[in-house]
PDB file of C-alpha atoms in Angstrom:
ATOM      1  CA  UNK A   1     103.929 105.117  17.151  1.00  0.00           C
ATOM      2  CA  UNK A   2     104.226 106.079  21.222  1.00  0.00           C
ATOM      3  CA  UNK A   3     100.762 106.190  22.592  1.00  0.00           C
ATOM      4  CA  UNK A   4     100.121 109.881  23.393  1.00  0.00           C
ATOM      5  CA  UNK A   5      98.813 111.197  26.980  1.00  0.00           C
ATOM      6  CA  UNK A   6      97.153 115.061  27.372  1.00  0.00           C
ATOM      7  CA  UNK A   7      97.802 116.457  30.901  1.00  0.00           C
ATOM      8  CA  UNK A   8      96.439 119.637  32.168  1.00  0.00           C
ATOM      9  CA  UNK A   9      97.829 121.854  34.472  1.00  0.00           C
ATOM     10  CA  UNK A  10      97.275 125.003  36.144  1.00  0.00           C
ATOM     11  CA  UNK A  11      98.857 128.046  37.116  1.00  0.00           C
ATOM     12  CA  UNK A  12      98.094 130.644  38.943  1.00  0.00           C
ATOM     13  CA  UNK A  13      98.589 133.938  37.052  1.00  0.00           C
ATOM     14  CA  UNK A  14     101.804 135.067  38.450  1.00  0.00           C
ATOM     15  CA  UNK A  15     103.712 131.500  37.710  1.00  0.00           C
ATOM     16  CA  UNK A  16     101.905 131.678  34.287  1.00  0.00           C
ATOM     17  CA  UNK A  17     103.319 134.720  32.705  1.00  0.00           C
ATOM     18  CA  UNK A  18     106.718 133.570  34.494  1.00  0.00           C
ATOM     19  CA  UNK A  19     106.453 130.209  32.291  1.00  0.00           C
ATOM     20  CA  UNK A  20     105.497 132.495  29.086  1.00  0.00           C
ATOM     21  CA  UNK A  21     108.486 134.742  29.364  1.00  0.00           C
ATOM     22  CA  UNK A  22     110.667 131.547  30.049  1.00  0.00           C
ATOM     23  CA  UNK A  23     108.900 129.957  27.216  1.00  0.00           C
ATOM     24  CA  UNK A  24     109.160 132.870  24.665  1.00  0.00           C
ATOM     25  CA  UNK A  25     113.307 133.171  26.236  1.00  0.00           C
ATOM     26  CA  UNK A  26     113.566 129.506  24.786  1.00  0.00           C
ATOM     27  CA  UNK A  27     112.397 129.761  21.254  1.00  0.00           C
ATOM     28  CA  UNK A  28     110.227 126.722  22.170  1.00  0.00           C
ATOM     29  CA  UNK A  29     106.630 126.090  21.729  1.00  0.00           C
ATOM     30  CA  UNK A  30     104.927 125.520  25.391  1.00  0.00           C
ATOM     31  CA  UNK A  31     104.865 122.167  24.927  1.00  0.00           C
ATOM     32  CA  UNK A  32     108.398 121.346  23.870  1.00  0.00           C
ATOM     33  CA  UNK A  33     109.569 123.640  26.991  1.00  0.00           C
ATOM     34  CA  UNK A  34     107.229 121.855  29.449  1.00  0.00           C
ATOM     35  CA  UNK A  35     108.589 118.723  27.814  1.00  0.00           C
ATOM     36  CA  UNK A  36     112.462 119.577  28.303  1.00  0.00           C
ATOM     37  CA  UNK A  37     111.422 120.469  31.557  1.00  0.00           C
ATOM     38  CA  UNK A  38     109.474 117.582  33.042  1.00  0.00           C
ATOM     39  CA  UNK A  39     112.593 115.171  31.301  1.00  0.00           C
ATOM     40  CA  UNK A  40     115.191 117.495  33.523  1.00  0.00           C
ATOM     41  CA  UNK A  41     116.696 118.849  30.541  1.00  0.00           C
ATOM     42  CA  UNK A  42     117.272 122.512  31.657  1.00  0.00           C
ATOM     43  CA  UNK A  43     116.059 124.320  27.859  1.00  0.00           C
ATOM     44  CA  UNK A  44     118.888 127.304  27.092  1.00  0.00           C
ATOM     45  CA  UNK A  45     117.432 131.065  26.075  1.00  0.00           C
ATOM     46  CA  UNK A  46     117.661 131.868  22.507  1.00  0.00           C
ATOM     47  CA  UNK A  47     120.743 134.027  22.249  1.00  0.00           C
ATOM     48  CA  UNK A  48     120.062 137.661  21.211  1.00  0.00           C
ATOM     49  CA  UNK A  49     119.414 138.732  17.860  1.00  0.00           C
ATOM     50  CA  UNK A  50     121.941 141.154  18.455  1.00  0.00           C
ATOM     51  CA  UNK A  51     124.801 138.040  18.280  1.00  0.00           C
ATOM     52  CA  UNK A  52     123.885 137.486  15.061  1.00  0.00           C
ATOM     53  CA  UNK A  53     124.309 141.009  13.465  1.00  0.00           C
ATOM     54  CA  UNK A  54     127.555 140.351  15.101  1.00  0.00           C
ATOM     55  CA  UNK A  55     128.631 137.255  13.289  1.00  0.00           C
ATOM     56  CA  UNK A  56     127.611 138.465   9.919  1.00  0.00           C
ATOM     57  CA  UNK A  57     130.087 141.771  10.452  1.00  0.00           C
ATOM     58  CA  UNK A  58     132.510 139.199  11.577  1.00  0.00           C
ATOM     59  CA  UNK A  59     132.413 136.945   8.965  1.00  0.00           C
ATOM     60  CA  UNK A  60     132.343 140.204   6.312  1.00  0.00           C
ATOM     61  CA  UNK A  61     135.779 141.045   7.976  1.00  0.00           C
ATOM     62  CA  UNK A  62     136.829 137.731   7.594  1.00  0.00           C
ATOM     63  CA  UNK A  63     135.907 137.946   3.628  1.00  0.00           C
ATOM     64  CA  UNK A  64     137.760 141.105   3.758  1.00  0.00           C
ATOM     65  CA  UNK A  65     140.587 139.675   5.070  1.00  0.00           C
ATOM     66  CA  UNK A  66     140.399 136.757   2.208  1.00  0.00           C
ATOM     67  CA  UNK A  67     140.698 139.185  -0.434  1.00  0.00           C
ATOM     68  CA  UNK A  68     143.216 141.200   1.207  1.00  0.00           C
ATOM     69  CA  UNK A  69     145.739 138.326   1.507  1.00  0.00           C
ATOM     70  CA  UNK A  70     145.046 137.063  -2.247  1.00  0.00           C
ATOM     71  CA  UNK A  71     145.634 140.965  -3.773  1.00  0.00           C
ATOM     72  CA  UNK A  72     148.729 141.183  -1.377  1.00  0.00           C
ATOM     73  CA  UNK A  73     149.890 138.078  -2.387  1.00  0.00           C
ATOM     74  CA  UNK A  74     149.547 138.554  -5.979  1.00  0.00           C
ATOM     75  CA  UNK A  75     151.498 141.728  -5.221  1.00  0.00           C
ATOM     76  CA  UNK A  76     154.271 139.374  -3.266  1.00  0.00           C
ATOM     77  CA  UNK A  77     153.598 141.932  -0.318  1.00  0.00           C
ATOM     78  CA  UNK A  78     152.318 139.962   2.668  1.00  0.00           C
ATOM     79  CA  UNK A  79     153.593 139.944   6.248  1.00  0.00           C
ATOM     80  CA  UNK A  80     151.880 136.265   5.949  1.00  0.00           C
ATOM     81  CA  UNK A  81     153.331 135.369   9.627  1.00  0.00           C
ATOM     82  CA  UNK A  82     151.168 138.623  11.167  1.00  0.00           C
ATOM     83  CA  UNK A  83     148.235 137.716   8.865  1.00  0.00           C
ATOM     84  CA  UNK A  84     147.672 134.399   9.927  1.00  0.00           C
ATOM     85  CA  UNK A  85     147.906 135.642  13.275  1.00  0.00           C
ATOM     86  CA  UNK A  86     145.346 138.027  13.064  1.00  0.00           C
ATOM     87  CA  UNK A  87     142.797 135.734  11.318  1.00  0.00           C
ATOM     88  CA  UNK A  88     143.658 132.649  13.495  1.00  0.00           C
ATOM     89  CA  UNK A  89     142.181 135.409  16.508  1.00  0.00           C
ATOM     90  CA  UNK A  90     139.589 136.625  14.522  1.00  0.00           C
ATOM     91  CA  UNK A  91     138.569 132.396  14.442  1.00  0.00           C
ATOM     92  CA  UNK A  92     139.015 132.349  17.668  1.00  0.00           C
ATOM     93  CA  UNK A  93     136.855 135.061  18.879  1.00  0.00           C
ATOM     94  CA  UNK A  94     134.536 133.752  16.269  1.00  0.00           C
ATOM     95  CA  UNK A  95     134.316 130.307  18.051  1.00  0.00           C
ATOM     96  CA  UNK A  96     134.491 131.819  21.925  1.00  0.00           C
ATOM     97  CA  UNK A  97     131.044 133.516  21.030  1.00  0.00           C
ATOM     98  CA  UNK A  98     129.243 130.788  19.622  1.00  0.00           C
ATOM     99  CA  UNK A  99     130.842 128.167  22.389  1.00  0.00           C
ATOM    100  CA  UNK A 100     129.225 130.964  25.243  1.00  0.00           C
ATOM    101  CA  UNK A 101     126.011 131.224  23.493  1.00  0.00           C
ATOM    102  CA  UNK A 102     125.220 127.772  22.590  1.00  0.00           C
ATOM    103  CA  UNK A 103     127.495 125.405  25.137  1.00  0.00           C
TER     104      UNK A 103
END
C-alpha cells in the first residue's frame, strides 16, 4: 500500500464556507474534492434531485408506451412508422439529459 501523507491547511472563513458549498455541490467528501482538485481534475456538481424525478416520469412514459404498442399490436392497429418515431425521440431526449448532466 501507498505511504499516506496528512497536510493541513487553512482558510480564512470566507474561502472556507466557499470550499463547503463547492464541496457539498460535488457530492464528495472534503477530502476526495481537495483531492480532485490538487490532481487538476475539475470535480462536476451533483445534478439536481429534481433530474431524477424527471427520468423516472420519463421512463414510466416509456413503459407506457411498451404496453401501448404490444395491446395495439395484438389489435393489428399500429401506425408502427409514427411509433417508433416518437419513442426513438423520447430516447433521445432521454440521452441529451443525462449527456448535459454528467458529460
Amino acid at each position: 500500500m501507498e505511504k499516506m501523507f496528512e497536510i493541513k491547511v487553512r482558510f480564512p472563513e470566507s474561502e472556507y464556507v466557499k470550499l463547503n458549498e463547492n464541496v457539498k455541490k460535488s457530492g464528495l467528501s472534503r477530502e476526495a474534492y481537495l483531492r480532485s482538485v490538487a490532481l487538476e481534475k475539475q470535480p462536476k456538481a451533483l445534478p439536481p434531485m429534481d433530474l431524477f424525478d424527471v427520468l423516472k416520469e420519463l421512463r414510466q412514459i416509456n413503459a407506457g408506451m411498451i404496453q401501448i404498442a404490444m395491446k395495439a399490436h395484438a389489435l393489428q392497429y399500429i401506425d408502427a412508422p409514427f411509433y417508433s418515431q416518437c419513442h426513438n425521440n423520447l430516447q433521445a431526449s432521454v440521452g441529451k439529459i443525462m449527456r448535459a448532466v454528467y458529460g
